[in-house]
Amino acid sequence: MMNALIDKMNKNGHRVYLLSGQRDGQGSYKRVFERYDFPYDSGSIKDIFESIRPDVTVFTGAYDTGFDWETLSRQESVRYMAGLMNILSACSMVGTGRFVYLSSEEVFGDPYMDQISEEEPVSPKGFRALALAQGEETCANYRRTQGTDTVILRFDHLYWVPEKGKMEEFLCFRMCLEALKTEKISANSRRSLSMLYLNDGVEMAYKVFFKERPEHSLYHISSMEEVGELALAEEVKAALEAGVTVADTAVGAGSRLILNGERYKEEFPCEIFHHYDSGVRQVVQFMKRHSASYLTEEDSGAGAAVKMWKHIRVIFKALVS
């Protein structure tokens, strides 16, 4: 997300400043005019904002990789909210520019049968989803009480071509990884969702960043293209072009999780360039080409080519010190 945003900003002639949220300065991003390696709750944030006076501040929220939600969920929730409030406070004191908060469909944890509108109350499940929902409410409160120009964007099941060897959480990645490891894909035929390719999501978000007076403070960014989990698994299987089986794990009642993006589309006419069938094919073909980078020696059941590659690596390590 961060790289896609930076790339889009630079192509449109904007000067990009990056607040990494870290003290050690790990990670690198291209085409950043200036980078600040401070935690979000640092006392220096106010000075940074007074120096830059940004036109738009984007808090990546749901897509910020600087938080460990797997092992430190409770502690990260506190750190997340403290950092967000510190940055919002700095924006409010500077008094200029728009603050954009990036959220996701994760704030809806209950099953839904209809598309979810912006008026639907959130139902977060788990520390991460709860932190995202609390972040939305904090932004809304700053808008009401401080007059801060805050806008919340909820993205619907974003996905992208992953980096080589990097683990991701979105569904088609997990399905492809399971297929590479076990030659099987598990899917629930009673569930359906809507997927949005990262580049399309960034294009849609950019229109909100710089509109002079958006009509609303909350938008759903969604393709609204419904696909069932079972159909998605078949897409992954077809793209792999290998002997993979699809197992239906359906239990319980059916559910749909699709954000209704009509409010956005009425105000910002747009076109989806990456439909889920072509987007999923790109993800799977990339993972197939670089399958060895996603598998460990402990993974069992991988394809014959991967198994042979593992044996060659073991022999090579034994022969060459």
PDB file of C-alpha atoms in Angstrom:
ATOM      1  CA  MET A   1       0.000   0.000   0.000  1.00  0.00           C
ATOM      2  CA  MET A   2       2.707   2.490   0.991  1.00  0.00           C
ATOM      3  CA  ASN A   3       4.713   1.958  -2.190  1.00  0.00           C
ATOM      4  CA  ALA A   4       1.590   2.194  -4.362  1.00  0.00           C
ATOM      5  CA  LEU A   5       0.555   5.464  -2.702  1.00  0.00           C
ATOM      6  CA  ILE A   6       4.036   6.966  -3.036  1.00  0.00           C
ATOM      7  CA  ASP A   7       4.192   5.956  -6.698  1.00  0.00           C
ATOM      8  CA  LYS A   8       0.796   7.517  -7.425  1.00  0.00           C
ATOM      9  CA  MET A   9       1.677  10.757  -5.597  1.00  0.00           C
ATOM     10  CA  ASN A  10       4.967  11.137  -7.418  1.00  0.00           C
ATOM     11  CA  LYS A  11       3.427  10.504 -10.834  1.00  0.00           C
ATOM     12  CA  ASN A  12       1.038  13.367 -10.156  1.00  0.00           C
ATOM     13  CA  GLY A  13       3.750  15.811  -9.107  1.00  0.00           C
ATOM     14  CA  HIS A  14       3.314  15.750  -5.319  1.00  0.00           C
ATOM     15  CA  ARG A  15       6.153  15.971  -2.823  1.00  0.00           C
ATOM     16  CA  VAL A  16       5.967  12.982  -0.454  1.00  0.00           C
ATOM     17  CA  TYR A  17       7.113  12.981   3.162  1.00  0.00           C
ATOM     18  CA  LEU A  18       7.201   9.674   5.032  1.00  0.00           C
ATOM     19  CA  LEU A  19       6.746   9.164   8.778  1.00  0.00           C
ATOM     20  CA  SER A  20       7.923   5.571   9.276  1.00  0.00           C
ATOM     21  CA  GLY A  21       6.678   5.061  12.836  1.00  0.00           C
ATOM     22  CA  GLN A  22      10.021   3.455  13.746  1.00  0.00           C
ATOM     23  CA  ARG A  23      13.138   4.539  15.577  1.00  0.00           C
ATOM     24  CA  ASP A  24      15.579   2.292  13.717  1.00  0.00           C
ATOM     25  CA  GLY A  25      14.703   3.351  10.153  1.00  0.00           C
ATOM     26  CA  GLN A  26      14.201  -0.175   8.805  1.00  0.00           C
ATOM     27  CA  GLY A  27      12.692  -0.632   5.354  1.00  0.00           C
ATOM     28  CA  SER A  28      13.182   1.499   2.275  1.00  0.00           C
ATOM     29  CA  TYR A  29      10.795   3.404   0.033  1.00  0.00           C
ATOM     30  CA  LYS A  30      11.663   4.944  -3.315  1.00  0.00           C
ATOM     31  CA  ARG A  31      10.995   8.526  -4.369  1.00  0.00           C
ATOM     32  CA  VAL A  32      10.384   9.940  -0.877  1.00  0.00           C
ATOM     33  CA  PHE A  33      11.408  13.583  -0.573  1.00  0.00           C
ATOM     34  CA  GLU A  34      12.090  13.313   3.151  1.00  0.00           C
ATOM     35  CA  ARG A  35      11.731  10.535   5.713  1.00  0.00           C
ATOM     36  CA  TYR A  36      11.210  10.850   9.457  1.00  0.00           C
ATOM     37  CA  ASP A  37      12.022   7.838  11.640  1.00  0.00           C
ATOM     38  CA  PHE A  38       9.945   8.550  14.735  1.00  0.00           C
ATOM     39  CA  PRO A  39       7.268   6.486  16.504  1.00  0.00           C
ATOM     40  CA  TYR A  40       3.763   7.815  15.900  1.00  0.00           C
ATOM     41  CA  ASP A  41       3.398   8.758  19.564  1.00  0.00           C
ATOM     42  CA  SER A  42       6.665  10.727  19.622  1.00  0.00           C
ATOM     43  CA  GLY A  43       6.676  14.268  21.006  1.00  0.00           C
ATOM     44  CA  SER A  44       8.417  15.375  17.810  1.00  0.00           C
ATOM     45  CA  ILE A  45       5.360  14.759  15.625  1.00  0.00           C
ATOM     46  CA  LYS A  46       3.948  18.230  16.280  1.00  0.00           C
ATOM     47  CA  ASP A  47       7.223  19.862  15.173  1.00  0.00           C
ATOM     48  CA  ILE A  48       7.278  17.730  12.014  1.00  0.00           C
ATOM     49  CA  PHE A  49       3.754  18.758  11.055  1.00  0.00           C
ATOM     50  CA  GLU A  50       4.452  22.431  11.740  1.00  0.00           C
ATOM     51  CA  SER A  51       7.517  22.207   9.517  1.00  0.00           C
ATOM     52  CA  ILE A  52       5.813  20.417   6.603  1.00  0.00           C
ATOM     53  CA  ARG A  53       2.233  21.680   6.904  1.00  0.00           C
ATOM     54  CA  PRO A  54       1.008  18.876   4.599  1.00  0.00           C
ATOM     55  CA  ASP A  55      -1.954  19.309   2.267  1.00  0.00           C
ATOM     56  CA  VAL A  56      -2.950  15.679   2.870  1.00  0.00           C
ATOM     57  CA  THR A  57      -1.959  13.284   5.638  1.00  0.00           C
ATOM     58  CA  VAL A  58      -2.623   9.591   4.927  1.00  0.00           C
ATOM     59  CA  PHE A  59      -2.687   7.267   7.931  1.00  0.00           C
ATOM     60  CA  THR A  60      -2.391   3.792   6.386  1.00  0.00           C
ATOM     61  CA  GLY A  61      -4.142   2.159   9.348  1.00  0.00           C
ATOM     62  CA  ALA A  62      -5.342  -1.289   8.243  1.00  0.00           C
ATOM     63  CA  TYR A  63      -2.348  -1.593   5.880  1.00  0.00           C
ATOM     64  CA  ASP A  64       0.397  -0.365   8.218  1.00  0.00           C
ATOM     65  CA  THR A  65       2.970  -3.162   8.502  1.00  0.00           C
ATOM     66  CA  GLY A  66       4.622  -1.582  11.540  1.00  0.00           C
ATOM     67  CA  PHE A  67       2.281  -3.356  13.961  1.00  0.00           C
ATOM     68  CA  ASP A  68       2.535  -6.974  15.151  1.00  0.00           C
ATOM     69  CA  TRP A  69      -1.093  -8.085  15.399  1.00  0.00           C
ATOM     70  CA  GLU A  70      -0.253 -11.791  15.601  1.00  0.00           C
ATOM     71  CA  THR A  71       1.703 -12.028  18.855  1.00  0.00           C
ATOM     72  CA  LEU A  72       1.213  -8.629  20.543  1.00  0.00           C
ATOM     73  CA  SER A  73      -2.415  -7.819  19.730  1.00  0.00           C
ATOM     74  CA  ARG A  74      -3.376  -6.266  23.077  1.00  0.00           C
ATOM     75  CA  GLN A  75      -0.245  -4.116  23.376  1.00  0.00           C
ATOM     76  CA  GLU A  76      -0.415  -3.090  19.720  1.00  0.00           C
ATOM     77  CA  SER A  77      -4.009  -1.908  20.130  1.00  0.00           C
ATOM     78  CA  VAL A  78      -2.859   0.568  22.781  1.00  0.00           C
ATOM     79  CA  ARG A  79       0.144   1.672  20.709  1.00  0.00           C
ATOM     80  CA  TYR A  80      -2.004   2.022  17.584  1.00  0.00           C
ATOM     81  CA  MET A  81      -4.547   4.301  19.236  1.00  0.00           C
ATOM     82  CA  ALA A  82      -1.887   6.378  21.019  1.00  0.00           C
ATOM     83  CA  GLY A  83      -0.061   6.996  17.733  1.00  0.00           C
ATOM     84  CA  LEU A  84      -3.236   7.835  15.824  1.00  0.00           C
ATOM     85  CA  MET A  85      -4.410  10.330  18.441  1.00  0.00           C
ATOM     86  CA  ASN A  86      -0.979  11.981  18.565  1.00  0.00           C
ATOM     87  CA  ILE A  87      -0.947  12.464  14.781  1.00  0.00           C
ATOM     88  CA  LEU A  88      -4.553  13.668  14.711  1.00  0.00           C
ATOM     89  CA  SER A  89      -3.752  16.132  17.489  1.00  0.00           C
ATOM     90  CA  ALA A  90      -0.796  17.481  15.507  1.00  0.00           C
ATOM     91  CA  CYS A  91      -2.979  17.865  12.385  1.00  0.00           C
ATOM     92  CA  SER A  92      -5.629  19.668  14.408  1.00  0.00           C
ATOM     93  CA  MET A  93      -3.114  22.081  15.938  1.00  0.00           C
ATOM     94  CA  VAL A  94      -1.560  22.910  12.559  1.00  0.00           C
ATOM     95  CA  GLY A  95      -5.085  23.516  11.295  1.00  0.00           C
ATOM     96  CA  THR A  96      -4.502  22.896   7.593  1.00  0.00           C
ATOM     97  CA  GLY A  97      -4.834  19.961   5.270  1.00  0.00           C
ATOM     98  CA  ARG A  98      -6.944  16.824   5.129  1.00  0.00           C
ATOM     99  CA  PHE A  99      -6.459  13.709   7.263  1.00  0.00           C
ATOM    100  CA  VAL A 100      -7.327  10.432   5.508  1.00  0.00           C
ATOM    101  CA  TYR A 101      -7.718   7.238   7.553  1.00  0.00           C
ATOM    102  CA  LEU A 102      -7.481   3.909   5.704  1.00  0.00           C
ATOM    103  CA  SER A 103      -9.705   1.203   7.147  1.00  0.00           C
ATOM    104  CA  SER A 104     -11.015  -2.079   5.725  1.00  0.00           C
ATOM    105  CA  GLU A 105     -13.881  -4.544   5.645  1.00  0.00           C
ATOM    106  CA  GLU A 106     -12.414  -6.099   8.820  1.00  0.00           C
ATOM    107  CA  VAL A 107     -14.539  -3.782  10.970  1.00  0.00           C
ATOM    108  CA  PHE A 108     -17.526  -5.947   9.977  1.00  0.00           C
ATOM    109  CA  GLY A 109     -17.234  -9.284  11.749  1.00  0.00           C
ATOM    110  CA  ASP A 110     -20.874 -10.365  11.743  1.00  0.00           C
ATOM    111  CA  PRO A 111     -22.447 -12.314   8.832  1.00  0.00           C
ATOM    112  CA  TYR A 112     -24.375 -10.172   6.341  1.00  0.00           C
ATOM    113  CA  MET A 113     -26.755 -11.193   3.594  1.00  0.00           C
ATOM    114  CA  ASP A 114     -26.936  -7.809   1.837  1.00  0.00           C
ATOM    115  CA  GLN A 115     -24.242  -5.385   0.708  1.00  0.00           C
ATOM    116  CA  ILE A 116     -22.991  -3.273   3.617  1.00  0.00           C
ATOM    117  CA  SER A 117     -23.585   0.475   3.411  1.00  0.00           C
ATOM    118  CA  GLU A 118     -21.699   3.221   5.239  1.00  0.00           C
ATOM    119  CA  GLU A 119     -24.648   3.604   7.663  1.00  0.00           C
ATOM    120  CA  GLU A 120     -24.318   0.016   8.923  1.00  0.00           C
ATOM    121  CA  PRO A 121     -22.940  -0.131  12.515  1.00  0.00           C
ATOM    122  CA  VAL A 122     -19.541  -1.811  12.702  1.00  0.00           C
ATOM    123  CA  SER A 123     -19.169  -5.229  14.367  1.00  0.00           C
ATOM    124  CA  PRO A 124     -15.428  -5.788  14.918  1.00  0.00           C
ATOM    125  CA  LYS A 125     -14.116  -9.180  16.060  1.00  0.00           C
ATOM    126  CA  GLY A 126     -10.616  -9.341  17.567  1.00  0.00           C
ATOM    127  CA  PHE A 127      -8.060  -6.765  18.705  1.00  0.00           C
ATOM    128  CA  ARG A 128      -6.987  -5.619  15.242  1.00  0.00           C
ATOM    129  CA  ALA A 129     -10.539  -5.110  13.942  1.00  0.00           C
ATOM    130  CA  LEU A 130     -11.500  -3.362  17.178  1.00  0.00           C
ATOM    131  CA  ALA A 131      -8.515  -0.997  16.884  1.00  0.00           C
ATOM    132  CA  LEU A 132      -9.480  -0.148  13.292  1.00  0.00           C
ATOM    133  CA  ALA A 133     -13.063   0.579  14.350  1.00  0.00           C
ATOM    134  CA  GLN A 134     -11.915   2.694  17.298  1.00  0.00           C
ATOM    135  CA  GLY A 135      -9.651   4.591  14.909  1.00  0.00           C
ATOM    136  CA  GLU A 136     -12.629   5.368  12.679  1.00  0.00           C
ATOM    137  CA  GLU A 137     -14.600   6.669  15.659  1.00  0.00           C
ATOM    138  CA  THR A 138     -11.656   8.796  16.816  1.00  0.00           C
ATOM    139  CA  CYS A 139     -11.402  10.419  13.363  1.00  0.00           C
ATOM    140  CA  ALA A 140     -15.152  11.065  13.352  1.00  0.00           C
ATOM    141  CA  ASN A 141     -14.941  12.642  16.826  1.00  0.00           C
ATOM    142  CA  TYR A 142     -12.118  14.968  15.761  1.00  0.00           C
ATOM    143  CA  ARG A 143     -14.210  16.046  12.799  1.00  0.00           C
ATOM    144  CA  ARG A 144     -17.222  16.769  15.014  1.00  0.00           C
ATOM    145  CA  THR A 145     -15.484  18.428  17.951  1.00  0.00           C
ATOM    146  CA  GLN A 146     -12.339  20.012  16.456  1.00  0.00           C
ATOM    147  CA  GLY A 147     -13.531  20.734  12.934  1.00  0.00           C
ATOM    148  CA  THR A 148     -10.657  18.662  11.508  1.00  0.00           C
ATOM    149  CA  ASP A 149     -11.076  17.705   7.842  1.00  0.00           C
ATOM    150  CA  THR A 150     -11.008  13.931   8.320  1.00  0.00           C
ATOM    151  CA  VAL A 151     -12.108  11.340   5.749  1.00  0.00           C
ATOM    152  CA  ILE A 152     -12.371   7.579   6.349  1.00  0.00           C
ATOM    153  CA  LEU A 153     -11.896   5.147   3.452  1.00  0.00           C
ATOM    154  CA  ARG A 154     -12.892   1.506   3.960  1.00  0.00           C
ATOM    155  CA  PHE A 155     -11.366  -0.823   1.367  1.00  0.00           C
ATOM    156  CA  ASP A 156     -13.093  -4.075   0.451  1.00  0.00           C
ATOM    157  CA  HIS A 157     -10.800  -7.148   0.480  1.00  0.00           C
ATOM    158  CA  LEU A 158      -7.730  -5.575  -1.118  1.00  0.00           C
ATOM    159  CA  TYR A 159      -5.264  -7.914  -2.841  1.00  0.00           C
ATOM    160  CA  TRP A 160      -2.097  -7.499  -4.925  1.00  0.00           C
ATOM    161  CA  VAL A 161       0.805  -9.367  -6.462  1.00  0.00           C
ATOM    162  CA  PRO A 162       2.949 -10.182  -3.404  1.00  0.00           C
ATOM    163  CA  GLU A 163       6.649  -9.615  -3.028  1.00  0.00           C
ATOM    164  CA  LYS A 164       8.861 -12.633  -3.543  1.00  0.00           C
ATOM    165  CA  GLY A 165       8.877 -14.759  -0.397  1.00  0.00           C
ATOM    166  CA  LYS A 166       6.666 -12.375   1.613  1.00  0.00           C
ATOM    167  CA  MET A 167       3.676 -13.809   3.454  1.00  0.00           C
ATOM    168  CA  GLU A 168       0.306 -12.061   3.007  1.00  0.00           C
ATOM    169  CA  GLU A 169      -3.138 -12.491   4.543  1.00  0.00           C
ATOM    170  CA  PHE A 170      -5.584 -11.923   1.674  1.00  0.00           C
ATOM    171  CA  LEU A 171      -7.677 -14.889   0.597  1.00  0.00           C
ATOM    172  CA  CYS A 172      -6.372 -15.755  -2.865  1.00  0.00           C
ATOM    173  CA  PHE A 173      -2.786 -15.678  -1.504  1.00  0.00           C
ATOM    174  CA  ARG A 174      -3.733 -18.113   1.264  1.00  0.00           C
ATOM    175  CA  MET A 175      -5.478 -20.398  -1.223  1.00  0.00           C
ATOM    176  CA  CYS A 176      -2.498 -20.426  -3.572  1.00  0.00           C
ATOM    177  CA  LEU A 177      -0.066 -21.063  -0.718  1.00  0.00           C
ATOM    178  CA  GLU A 178      -2.183 -23.968   0.527  1.00  0.00           C
ATOM    179  CA  ALA A 179      -2.223 -25.429  -2.995  1.00  0.00           C
ATOM    180  CA  LEU A 180       1.574 -25.154  -3.308  1.00  0.00           C
ATOM    181  CA  LYS A 181       2.042 -26.840   0.060  1.00  0.00           C
ATOM    182  CA  THR A 182      -0.634 -29.544  -0.013  1.00  0.00           C
ATOM    183  CA  GLU A 183      -2.008 -29.684  -3.592  1.00  0.00           C
ATOM    184  CA  LYS A 184      -5.421 -28.935  -2.071  1.00  0.00           C
ATOM    185  CA  ILE A 185      -7.509 -25.770  -1.641  1.00  0.00           C
ATOM    186  CA  SER A 186     -10.097 -25.425   1.126  1.00  0.00           C
ATOM    187  CA  ALA A 187     -13.101 -23.175   0.440  1.00  0.00           C
ATOM    188  CA  ASN A 188     -16.551 -22.553   1.909  1.00  0.00           C
ATOM    189  CA  SER A 189     -19.255 -22.672  -0.750  1.00  0.00           C
ATOM    190  CA  ARG A 190     -21.598 -20.712   1.531  1.00  0.00           C
ATOM    191  CA  ARG A 191     -19.393 -17.622   1.705  1.00  0.00           C
ATOM    192  CA  SER A 192     -18.930 -14.872  -0.844  1.00  0.00           C
ATOM    193  CA  LEU A 193     -17.010 -11.607  -0.959  1.00  0.00           C
ATOM    194  CA  SER A 194     -15.916  -8.774  -3.217  1.00  0.00           C
ATOM    195  CA  MET A 195     -12.248  -8.246  -4.100  1.00  0.00           C
ATOM    196  CA  LEU A 196     -10.438  -5.065  -5.121  1.00  0.00           C
ATOM    197  CA  TYR A 197      -7.010  -4.941  -6.756  1.00  0.00           C
ATOM    198  CA  LEU A 198      -4.572  -2.625  -4.964  1.00  0.00           C
ATOM    199  CA  ASN A 199      -3.867  -0.321  -7.922  1.00  0.00           C
ATOM    200  CA  ASP A 200      -7.582   0.219  -8.526  1.00  0.00           C
ATOM    201  CA  GLY A 201      -8.057   0.984  -4.828  1.00  0.00           C
ATOM    202  CA  VAL A 202      -5.252   3.565  -4.832  1.00  0.00           C
ATOM    203  CA  GLU A 203      -6.652   5.258  -7.966  1.00  0.00           C
ATOM    204  CA  MET A 204     -10.065   5.508  -6.315  1.00  0.00           C
ATOM    205  CA  ALA A 205      -8.641   6.790  -3.020  1.00  0.00           C
ATOM    206  CA  TYR A 206      -6.552   9.443  -4.782  1.00  0.00           C
ATOM    207  CA  LYS A 207      -9.697  11.120  -6.092  1.00  0.00           C
ATOM    208  CA  VAL A 208     -10.863  11.642  -2.501  1.00  0.00           C
ATOM    209  CA  PHE A 209      -7.492  12.927  -1.279  1.00  0.00           C
ATOM    210  CA  PHE A 210      -7.608  16.107  -3.323  1.00  0.00           C
ATOM    211  CA  LYS A 211     -11.273  16.854  -3.913  1.00  0.00           C
ATOM    212  CA  GLU A 212     -11.905  20.323  -2.509  1.00  0.00           C
ATOM    213  CA  ARG A 213     -15.085  19.463  -0.592  1.00  0.00           C
ATOM    214  CA  PRO A 214     -16.057  15.787  -0.481  1.00  0.00           C
ATOM    215  CA  GLU A 215     -19.768  15.341   0.161  1.00  0.00           C
ATOM    216  CA  HIS A 216     -19.187  12.722   2.879  1.00  0.00           C
ATOM    217  CA  SER A 217     -16.608  11.860   5.533  1.00  0.00           C
ATOM    218  CA  LEU A 218     -16.845   8.066   5.034  1.00  0.00           C
ATOM    219  CA  TYR A 219     -16.657   6.096   1.787  1.00  0.00           C
ATOM    220  CA  HIS A 220     -16.590   2.404   0.902  1.00  0.00           C
ATOM    221  CA  ILE A 221     -14.009   1.628  -1.780  1.00  0.00           C
ATOM    222  CA  SER A 222     -15.278  -1.546  -3.442  1.00  0.00           C
ATOM    223  CA  SER A 223     -15.540  -3.217  -6.844  1.00  0.00           C
ATOM    224  CA  MET A 224     -18.860  -4.770  -5.728  1.00  0.00           C
ATOM    225  CA  GLU A 225     -17.994  -7.796  -7.921  1.00  0.00           C
ATOM    226  CA  GLU A 226     -19.304 -10.744  -5.931  1.00  0.00           C
ATOM    227  CA  VAL A 227     -17.413 -14.036  -6.024  1.00  0.00           C
ATOM    228  CA  GLY A 228     -17.991 -17.160  -3.969  1.00  0.00           C
ATOM    229  CA  GLU A 229     -15.099 -18.755  -2.104  1.00  0.00           C
ATOM    230  CA  LEU A 230     -15.574 -21.980  -4.076  1.00  0.00           C
ATOM    231  CA  ALA A 231     -15.494 -20.142  -7.410  1.00  0.00           C
ATOM    232  CA  LEU A 232     -12.386 -18.257  -6.272  1.00  0.00           C
ATOM    233  CA  ALA A 233     -10.693 -21.554  -5.387  1.00  0.00           C
ATOM    234  CA  GLU A 234     -11.490 -22.858  -8.890  1.00  0.00           C
ATOM    235  CA  GLU A 235      -9.899 -19.706 -10.363  1.00  0.00           C
ATOM    236  CA  VAL A 236      -6.738 -20.357  -8.347  1.00  0.00           C
ATOM    237  CA  LYS A 237      -6.721 -24.014  -9.404  1.00  0.00           C
ATOM    238  CA  ALA A 238      -7.102 -23.116 -13.085  1.00  0.00           C
ATOM    239  CA  ALA A 239      -4.310 -20.524 -12.917  1.00  0.00           C
ATOM    240  CA  LEU A 240      -1.926 -23.019 -11.272  1.00  0.00           C
ATOM    241  CA  GLU A 241      -2.439 -25.499 -14.124  1.00  0.00           C
ATOM    242  CA  ALA A 242      -1.516 -28.346 -11.785  1.00  0.00           C
ATOM    243  CA  GLY A 243      -3.123 -31.363 -10.152  1.00  0.00           C
ATOM    244  CA  VAL A 244      -4.875 -29.485  -7.358  1.00  0.00           C
ATOM    245  CA  THR A 245      -8.155 -30.518  -5.726  1.00  0.00           C
ATOM    246  CA  VAL A 246     -10.748 -28.151  -4.227  1.00  0.00           C
ATOM    247  CA  ALA A 247     -12.405 -29.205  -0.954  1.00  0.00           C
ATOM    248  CA  ASP A 248     -15.705 -27.659   0.125  1.00  0.00           C
ATOM    249  CA  THR A 249     -15.528 -26.981   3.883  1.00  0.00           C
ATOM    250  CA  ALA A 250     -18.992 -25.399   4.151  1.00  0.00           C
ATOM    251  CA  VAL A 251     -20.467 -25.382   7.648  1.00  0.00           C
ATOM    252  CA  GLY A 252     -23.171 -23.257   9.246  1.00  0.00           C
ATOM    253  CA  ALA A 253     -25.185 -20.521   7.610  1.00  0.00           C
ATOM    254  CA  GLY A 254     -24.084 -18.700   4.510  1.00  0.00           C
ATOM    255  CA  SER A 255     -22.672 -15.173   4.627  1.00  0.00           C
ATOM    256  CA  ARG A 256     -21.654 -12.373   2.308  1.00  0.00           C
ATOM    257  CA  LEU A 257     -19.154  -9.618   3.068  1.00  0.00           C
ATOM    258  CA  ILE A 258     -19.422  -7.025   0.319  1.00  0.00           C
ATOM    259  CA  LEU A 259     -19.114  -3.298   0.914  1.00  0.00           C
ATOM    260  CA  ASN A 260     -21.600  -1.166  -0.978  1.00  0.00           C
ATOM    261  CA  GLY A 261     -19.618   1.423  -2.934  1.00  0.00           C
ATOM    262  CA  GLU A 262     -22.527   3.280  -4.519  1.00  0.00           C
ATOM    263  CA  ARG A 263     -21.961   6.425  -2.450  1.00  0.00           C
ATOM    264  CA  TYR A 264     -18.407   6.689  -3.769  1.00  0.00           C
ATOM    265  CA  LYS A 265     -19.347   5.945  -7.388  1.00  0.00           C
ATOM    266  CA  GLU A 266     -22.105   8.545  -7.445  1.00  0.00           C
ATOM    267  CA  GLU A 267     -19.628  11.250  -6.444  1.00  0.00           C
ATOM    268  CA  PHE A 268     -16.469   9.918  -8.107  1.00  0.00           C
ATOM    269  CA  PRO A 269     -17.141   8.172 -11.443  1.00  0.00           C
ATOM    270  CA  CYS A 270     -14.543   5.445 -11.865  1.00  0.00           C
ATOM    271  CA  GLU A 271     -13.697   2.271 -13.731  1.00  0.00           C
ATOM    272  CA  ILE A 272     -12.340  -1.025 -12.393  1.00  0.00           C
ATOM    273  CA  PHE A 273      -9.372  -2.054 -14.554  1.00  0.00           C
ATOM    274  CA  HIS A 274      -8.392  -5.289 -12.759  1.00  0.00           C
ATOM    275  CA  HIS A 275     -11.359  -7.638 -12.429  1.00  0.00           C
ATOM    276  CA  TYR A 276     -10.910 -10.466  -9.961  1.00  0.00           C
ATOM    277  CA  ASP A 277     -10.376 -13.209 -12.572  1.00  0.00           C
ATOM    278  CA  SER A 278      -7.421 -11.460 -14.233  1.00  0.00           C
ATOM    279  CA  GLY A 279      -6.078 -10.142 -10.911  1.00  0.00           C
ATOM    280  CA  VAL A 280      -6.119 -13.570  -9.270  1.00  0.00           C
ATOM    281  CA  ARG A 281      -4.340 -15.026 -12.299  1.00  0.00           C
ATOM    282  CA  GLN A 282      -1.517 -12.491 -11.879  1.00  0.00           C
ATOM    283  CA  VAL A 283      -1.131 -13.350  -8.188  1.00  0.00           C
ATOM    284  CA  VAL A 284      -1.121 -17.114  -8.774  1.00  0.00           C
ATOM    285  CA  GLN A 285       1.238 -17.055 -11.741  1.00  0.00           C
ATOM    286  CA  PHE A 286       3.747 -14.935  -9.797  1.00  0.00           C
ATOM    287  CA  MET A 287       3.567 -17.252  -6.774  1.00  0.00           C
ATOM    288  CA  LYS A 288       3.934 -20.287  -9.017  1.00  0.00           C
ATOM    289  CA  ARG A 289       7.089 -18.864 -10.639  1.00  0.00           C
ATOM    290  CA  HIS A 290       8.584 -18.110  -7.221  1.00  0.00           C
ATOM    291  CA  SER A 291       7.051 -21.024  -5.321  1.00  0.00           C
ATOM    292  CA  ALA A 292      10.326 -22.016  -3.621  1.00  0.00           C
ATOM    293  CA  SER A 293      10.446 -18.645  -1.848  1.00  0.00           C
ATOM    294  CA  TYR A 294       7.088 -19.296  -0.153  1.00  0.00           C
ATOM    295  CA  LEU A 295       7.815 -22.853   0.989  1.00  0.00           C
ATOM    296  CA  THR A 296      10.014 -24.145   3.794  1.00  0.00           C
ATOM    297  CA  GLU A 297      11.763 -27.485   4.048  1.00  0.00           C
ATOM    298  CA  GLU A 298       9.138 -28.524   6.594  1.00  0.00           C
ATOM    299  CA  ASP A 299       6.257 -28.039   4.150  1.00  0.00           C
ATOM    300  CA  SER A 300       4.924 -31.424   3.105  1.00  0.00           C
ATOM    301  CA  GLY A 301       2.874 -32.373   0.119  1.00  0.00           C
ATOM    302  CA  ALA A 302       4.309 -29.762  -2.261  1.00  0.00           C
ATOM    303  CA  GLY A 303       4.531 -30.471  -5.965  1.00  0.00           C
ATOM    304  CA  ALA A 304       7.182 -32.757  -7.442  1.00  0.00           C
ATOM    305  CA  ALA A 305       9.228 -29.880  -8.850  1.00  0.00           C
ATOM    306  CA  VAL A 306       9.380 -28.186  -5.455  1.00  0.00           C
ATOM    307  CA  LYS A 307      10.334 -31.446  -3.739  1.00  0.00           C
ATOM    308  CA  MET A 308      13.137 -32.019  -6.259  1.00  0.00           C
ATOM    309  CA  TRP A 309      14.383 -28.440  -5.735  1.00  0.00           C
ATOM    310  CA  LYS A 310      14.499 -29.023  -1.960  1.00  0.00           C
ATOM    311  CA  HIS A 311      16.570 -32.193  -2.413  1.00  0.00           C
ATOM    312  CA  ILE A 312      18.976 -30.379  -4.740  1.00  0.00           C
ATOM    313  CA  ARG A 313      19.394 -27.605  -2.134  1.00  0.00           C
ATOM    314  CA  VAL A 314      20.164 -30.151   0.601  1.00  0.00           C
ATOM    315  CA  ILE A 315      22.767 -31.914  -1.574  1.00  0.00           C
ATOM    316  CA  PHE A 316      24.335 -28.613  -2.628  1.00  0.00           C
ATOM    317  CA  LYS A 317      24.633 -27.449   0.997  1.00  0.00           C
ATOM    318  CA  ALA A 318      26.297 -30.732   1.918  1.00  0.00           C
ATOM    319  CA  LEU A 319      28.849 -30.456  -0.905  1.00  0.00           C
ATOM    320  CA  VAL A 320      29.615 -26.735  -0.660  1.00  0.00           C
ATOM    321  CA  SER A 321      30.538 -25.181   2.667  1.00  0.00           C
TER     322      SER A 321
END
